[in-house]
Amino acid sequence: MSDVTQGQKESMRRKALGELGELFAIKTLVDNGFTQIRNLNDVKMNYPFADLYAEKDGGRYVISVKARNKFENNGINENLRYKLGSKCYENANAAEEEFDAEACWMAIPFDKSKVTIYFGTLKELDGNKAISISKCKSGEIGKRLVNNKEHYFDWDFFDNKR
């Protein structure tokens, strides 16, 4: 059996962090009164723009979930921009049409023991292709659905510090 390369380990870490983020996102949606929640990756892996579909109060939403380490690789500077992809608006438009839904995002910064979850609409980003965590924290965009909640995971595998 061959050894796993550093690149493969990093790919597995990022994939696992993304999947963990989607699980936290689903739980948060349920806790906040959303219904008809579906993981679109179960329909098509890497669905364009959206990871989840959900409904609430008559609204329909396609949601891109972005889970990241709260801190950059140096462990000091906070990761303040969560990229949505170069074609996020085109892909979001297609998902909105397919599901007759509004494009939204969830930004999920994890640190070694806590998680915060922000939820907002793509329209709020006003053409930006990244979610500004600084603007989320200040209340300029989105709303905070979870605030510094303990997550109880052994964070060594997910940590991005080298």
PDB file of C-alpha atoms in Angstrom:
ATOM      1  CA  MET A   1       0.000   0.000   0.000  1.00  0.00           C
ATOM      2  CA  SER A   2       1.413   3.385  -0.970  1.00  0.00           C
ATOM      3  CA  ASP A   3       1.781   6.255   1.440  1.00  0.00           C
ATOM      4  CA  VAL A   4      -0.716   9.107   1.270  1.00  0.00           C
ATOM      5  CA  THR A   5       0.876  12.302  -0.029  1.00  0.00           C
ATOM      6  CA  GLN A   6       0.601  15.637   1.755  1.00  0.00           C
ATOM      7  CA  GLY A   7      -1.637  16.873  -1.082  1.00  0.00           C
ATOM      8  CA  GLN A   8      -3.960  13.897  -0.641  1.00  0.00           C
ATOM      9  CA  LYS A   9      -4.122  14.484   3.117  1.00  0.00           C
ATOM     10  CA  GLU A  10      -4.995  18.151   2.533  1.00  0.00           C
ATOM     11  CA  SER A  11      -7.688  17.181   0.030  1.00  0.00           C
ATOM     12  CA  MET A  12      -9.205  14.691   2.506  1.00  0.00           C
ATOM     13  CA  ARG A  13      -9.078  17.306   5.301  1.00  0.00           C
ATOM     14  CA  ARG A  14     -10.870  19.922   3.183  1.00  0.00           C
ATOM     15  CA  LYS A  15     -13.503  17.427   1.998  1.00  0.00           C
ATOM     16  CA  ALA A  16     -14.154  16.256   5.559  1.00  0.00           C
ATOM     17  CA  LEU A  17     -14.405  19.859   6.814  1.00  0.00           C
ATOM     18  CA  GLY A  18     -16.906  20.629   4.039  1.00  0.00           C
ATOM     19  CA  GLU A  19     -19.002  17.592   4.942  1.00  0.00           C
ATOM     20  CA  LEU A  20     -18.884  18.514   8.630  1.00  0.00           C
ATOM     21  CA  GLY A  21     -20.019  22.029   7.718  1.00  0.00           C
ATOM     22  CA  GLU A  22     -22.971  20.649   5.748  1.00  0.00           C
ATOM     23  CA  LEU A  23     -24.050  18.545   8.736  1.00  0.00           C
ATOM     24  CA  PHE A  24     -23.871  21.580  11.027  1.00  0.00           C
ATOM     25  CA  ALA A  25     -25.744  23.629   8.412  1.00  0.00           C
ATOM     26  CA  ILE A  26     -28.577  21.075   8.219  1.00  0.00           C
ATOM     27  CA  LYS A  27     -28.904  20.951  12.030  1.00  0.00           C
ATOM     28  CA  THR A  28     -28.905  24.749  12.182  1.00  0.00           C
ATOM     29  CA  LEU A  29     -31.598  25.010   9.508  1.00  0.00           C
ATOM     30  CA  VAL A  30     -33.782  22.536  11.419  1.00  0.00           C
ATOM     31  CA  ASP A  31     -33.199  24.429  14.681  1.00  0.00           C
ATOM     32  CA  ASN A  32     -34.246  27.672  12.943  1.00  0.00           C
ATOM     33  CA  GLY A  33     -37.546  26.392  11.553  1.00  0.00           C
ATOM     34  CA  PHE A  34     -36.557  25.435   8.003  1.00  0.00           C
ATOM     35  CA  THR A  35     -38.291  22.411   6.483  1.00  0.00           C
ATOM     36  CA  GLN A  36     -38.050  20.250   3.350  1.00  0.00           C
ATOM     37  CA  ILE A  37     -34.264  20.284   3.756  1.00  0.00           C
ATOM     38  CA  ARG A  38     -32.397  18.313   1.109  1.00  0.00           C
ATOM     39  CA  ASN A  39     -28.696  17.771   0.583  1.00  0.00           C
ATOM     40  CA  LEU A  40     -28.300  18.432  -3.137  1.00  0.00           C
ATOM     41  CA  ASN A  41     -24.984  16.576  -3.157  1.00  0.00           C
ATOM     42  CA  ASP A  42     -27.059  13.414  -2.678  1.00  0.00           C
ATOM     43  CA  VAL A  43     -28.710  14.212  -6.025  1.00  0.00           C
ATOM     44  CA  LYS A  44     -25.557  15.284  -7.855  1.00  0.00           C
ATOM     45  CA  MET A  45     -22.087  15.469  -6.329  1.00  0.00           C
ATOM     46  CA  ASN A  46     -20.769  19.049  -6.348  1.00  0.00           C
ATOM     47  CA  TYR A  47     -24.072  20.532  -7.428  1.00  0.00           C
ATOM     48  CA  PRO A  48     -23.408  23.926  -9.059  1.00  0.00           C
ATOM     49  CA  PHE A  49     -23.535  26.659  -6.369  1.00  0.00           C
ATOM     50  CA  ALA A  50     -25.904  24.990  -3.908  1.00  0.00           C
ATOM     51  CA  ASP A  51     -25.254  22.292  -1.335  1.00  0.00           C
ATOM     52  CA  LEU A  52     -28.665  22.408   0.315  1.00  0.00           C
ATOM     53  CA  TYR A  53     -32.277  23.163  -0.478  1.00  0.00           C
ATOM     54  CA  ALA A  54     -34.662  24.307   2.283  1.00  0.00           C
ATOM     55  CA  GLU A  55     -38.000  26.047   2.807  1.00  0.00           C
ATOM     56  CA  LYS A  56     -39.253  28.409   5.494  1.00  0.00           C
ATOM     57  CA  ASP A  57     -42.377  30.536   5.809  1.00  0.00           C
ATOM     58  CA  GLY A  58     -43.279  30.031   2.151  1.00  0.00           C
ATOM     59  CA  GLY A  59     -39.763  30.859   0.931  1.00  0.00           C
ATOM     60  CA  ARG A  60     -37.588  28.419  -0.983  1.00  0.00           C
ATOM     61  CA  TYR A  61     -33.810  28.560  -0.730  1.00  0.00           C
ATOM     62  CA  VAL A  62     -30.784  27.025  -2.437  1.00  0.00           C
ATOM     63  CA  ILE A  63     -27.846  27.352  -0.075  1.00  0.00           C
ATOM     64  CA  SER A  64     -24.090  27.263  -0.609  1.00  0.00           C
ATOM     65  CA  VAL A  65     -22.336  26.091   2.566  1.00  0.00           C
ATOM     66  CA  LYS A  66     -18.792  27.322   3.179  1.00  0.00           C
ATOM     67  CA  ALA A  67     -17.087  25.794   6.214  1.00  0.00           C
ATOM     68  CA  ARG A  68     -13.570  26.962   7.003  1.00  0.00           C
ATOM     69  CA  ASN A  69     -11.032  27.031   9.768  1.00  0.00           C
ATOM     70  CA  LYS A  70     -11.539  30.276  11.640  1.00  0.00           C
ATOM     71  CA  PHE A  71      -7.817  30.989  11.405  1.00  0.00           C
ATOM     72  CA  GLU A  72      -5.428  30.926   8.462  1.00  0.00           C
ATOM     73  CA  ASN A  73      -2.533  28.433   8.265  1.00  0.00           C
ATOM     74  CA  ASN A  74      -0.391  30.538  10.619  1.00  0.00           C
ATOM     75  CA  GLY A  75      -2.994  30.028  13.372  1.00  0.00           C
ATOM     76  CA  ILE A  76      -2.998  33.757  14.163  1.00  0.00           C
ATOM     77  CA  ASN A  77      -4.773  35.682  11.398  1.00  0.00           C
ATOM     78  CA  GLU A  78      -8.498  35.160  11.050  1.00  0.00           C
ATOM     79  CA  ASN A  79      -9.759  33.788   7.711  1.00  0.00           C
ATOM     80  CA  LEU A  80     -12.062  36.667   6.742  1.00  0.00           C
ATOM     81  CA  ARG A  81     -13.101  35.847   3.121  1.00  0.00           C
ATOM     82  CA  TYR A  82     -14.921  32.673   2.095  1.00  0.00           C
ATOM     83  CA  LYS A  83     -14.833  32.395  -1.700  1.00  0.00           C
ATOM     84  CA  LEU A  84     -17.971  31.250  -3.503  1.00  0.00           C
ATOM     85  CA  GLY A  85     -16.287  30.537  -6.846  1.00  0.00           C
ATOM     86  CA  SER A  86     -15.626  32.469 -10.032  1.00  0.00           C
ATOM     87  CA  LYS A  87     -18.990  31.477 -11.568  1.00  0.00           C
ATOM     88  CA  CYS A  88     -21.049  31.708  -8.387  1.00  0.00           C
ATOM     89  CA  TYR A  89     -23.619  34.149  -9.799  1.00  0.00           C
ATOM     90  CA  GLU A  90     -24.145  32.167 -13.017  1.00  0.00           C
ATOM     91  CA  ASN A  91     -24.419  28.901 -11.063  1.00  0.00           C
ATOM     92  CA  ALA A  92     -26.708  30.504  -8.476  1.00  0.00           C
ATOM     93  CA  ASN A  93     -29.018  31.803 -11.212  1.00  0.00           C
ATOM     94  CA  ALA A  94     -29.302  28.300 -12.677  1.00  0.00           C
ATOM     95  CA  ALA A  95     -30.049  26.804  -9.233  1.00  0.00           C
ATOM     96  CA  GLU A  96     -32.605  29.540  -8.518  1.00  0.00           C
ATOM     97  CA  GLU A  97     -34.408  28.759 -11.789  1.00  0.00           C
ATOM     98  CA  GLU A  98     -34.295  24.988 -11.312  1.00  0.00           C
ATOM     99  CA  PHE A  99     -35.712  25.109  -7.777  1.00  0.00           C
ATOM    100  CA  ASP A 100     -37.733  28.340  -8.013  1.00  0.00           C
ATOM    101  CA  ALA A 101     -35.720  29.460  -4.996  1.00  0.00           C
ATOM    102  CA  GLU A 102     -33.536  32.277  -3.701  1.00  0.00           C
ATOM    103  CA  ALA A 103     -29.751  31.781  -3.617  1.00  0.00           C
ATOM    104  CA  CYS A 104     -28.291  31.971  -0.117  1.00  0.00           C
ATOM    105  CA  TRP A 105     -25.076  31.124   1.691  1.00  0.00           C
ATOM    106  CA  MET A 106     -23.993  29.833   5.058  1.00  0.00           C
ATOM    107  CA  ALA A 107     -20.501  30.715   6.320  1.00  0.00           C
ATOM    108  CA  ILE A 108     -19.232  28.453   9.078  1.00  0.00           C
ATOM    109  CA  PRO A 109     -15.966  29.321  10.825  1.00  0.00           C
ATOM    110  CA  PHE A 110     -14.716  26.505  13.079  1.00  0.00           C
ATOM    111  CA  ASP A 111     -11.930  26.800  15.600  1.00  0.00           C
ATOM    112  CA  LYS A 112     -10.570  24.011  17.809  1.00  0.00           C
ATOM    113  CA  SER A 113     -13.582  24.024  20.127  1.00  0.00           C
ATOM    114  CA  LYS A 114     -16.288  26.389  18.825  1.00  0.00           C
ATOM    115  CA  VAL A 115     -18.386  27.120  15.754  1.00  0.00           C
ATOM    116  CA  THR A 116     -20.337  30.146  14.539  1.00  0.00           C
ATOM    117  CA  ILE A 117     -22.813  30.019  11.641  1.00  0.00           C
ATOM    118  CA  TYR A 118     -23.904  32.943   9.477  1.00  0.00           C
ATOM    119  CA  PHE A 119     -26.750  32.851   6.929  1.00  0.00           C
ATOM    120  CA  GLY A 120     -27.460  35.372   4.196  1.00  0.00           C
ATOM    121  CA  THR A 121     -28.616  35.917   0.634  1.00  0.00           C
ATOM    122  CA  LEU A 122     -26.403  36.164  -2.415  1.00  0.00           C
ATOM    123  CA  LYS A 123     -28.041  39.536  -3.171  1.00  0.00           C
ATOM    124  CA  GLU A 124     -26.561  40.924   0.054  1.00  0.00           C
ATOM    125  CA  LEU A 125     -23.060  40.361  -1.329  1.00  0.00           C
ATOM    126  CA  ASP A 126     -23.774  42.959  -4.028  1.00  0.00           C
ATOM    127  CA  GLY A 127     -21.718  41.279  -6.744  1.00  0.00           C
ATOM    128  CA  ASN A 128     -18.860  40.106  -4.512  1.00  0.00           C
ATOM    129  CA  LYS A 129     -17.780  36.510  -5.060  1.00  0.00           C
ATOM    130  CA  ALA A 130     -16.761  35.979  -1.451  1.00  0.00           C
ATOM    131  CA  ILE A 131     -18.460  36.205   1.925  1.00  0.00           C
ATOM    132  CA  SER A 132     -16.872  38.818   4.187  1.00  0.00           C
ATOM    133  CA  ILE A 133     -16.739  37.436   7.712  1.00  0.00           C
ATOM    134  CA  SER A 134     -15.950  40.956   8.986  1.00  0.00           C
ATOM    135  CA  LYS A 135     -19.283  42.154   7.544  1.00  0.00           C
ATOM    136  CA  CYS A 136     -21.060  39.133   9.016  1.00  0.00           C
ATOM    137  CA  LYS A 137     -19.590  39.854  12.443  1.00  0.00           C
ATOM    138  CA  SER A 138     -20.598  43.528  12.276  1.00  0.00           C
ATOM    139  CA  GLY A 139     -24.143  42.659  11.154  1.00  0.00           C
ATOM    140  CA  GLU A 140     -23.789  44.360   7.741  1.00  0.00           C
ATOM    141  CA  ILE A 141     -24.662  41.134   5.910  1.00  0.00           C
ATOM    142  CA  GLY A 142     -26.471  37.968   6.858  1.00  0.00           C
ATOM    143  CA  LYS A 143     -27.520  36.996  10.317  1.00  0.00           C
ATOM    144  CA  ARG A 144     -25.858  34.898  12.975  1.00  0.00           C
ATOM    145  CA  LEU A 145     -27.772  31.665  13.544  1.00  0.00           C
ATOM    146  CA  VAL A 146     -25.195  30.074  15.882  1.00  0.00           C
ATOM    147  CA  ASN A 147     -22.753  32.030  18.045  1.00  0.00           C
ATOM    148  CA  ASN A 148     -19.559  30.486  19.413  1.00  0.00           C
ATOM    149  CA  LYS A 149     -21.157  27.140  20.251  1.00  0.00           C
ATOM    150  CA  GLU A 150     -18.979  24.286  21.569  1.00  0.00           C
ATOM    151  CA  HIS A 151     -18.604  21.496  19.006  1.00  0.00           C
ATOM    152  CA  TYR A 152     -16.680  18.801  20.992  1.00  0.00           C
ATOM    153  CA  PHE A 153     -14.726  17.428  17.999  1.00  0.00           C
ATOM    154  CA  ASP A 154     -11.094  16.367  18.198  1.00  0.00           C
ATOM    155  CA  TRP A 155      -9.897  19.153  15.947  1.00  0.00           C
ATOM    156  CA  ASP A 156      -6.414  17.816  15.114  1.00  0.00           C
ATOM    157  CA  PHE A 157      -7.537  16.274  11.800  1.00  0.00           C
ATOM    158  CA  PHE A 158      -9.417  19.394  10.676  1.00  0.00           C
ATOM    159  CA  ASP A 159      -6.856  21.992  11.773  1.00  0.00           C
ATOM    160  CA  ASN A 160      -5.019  23.670   8.896  1.00  0.00           C
ATOM    161  CA  LYS A 161      -1.923  24.724  10.859  1.00  0.00           C
ATOM    162  CA  ARG A 162       1.315  23.260   9.537  1.00  0.00           C
TER     163      ARG A 162
END
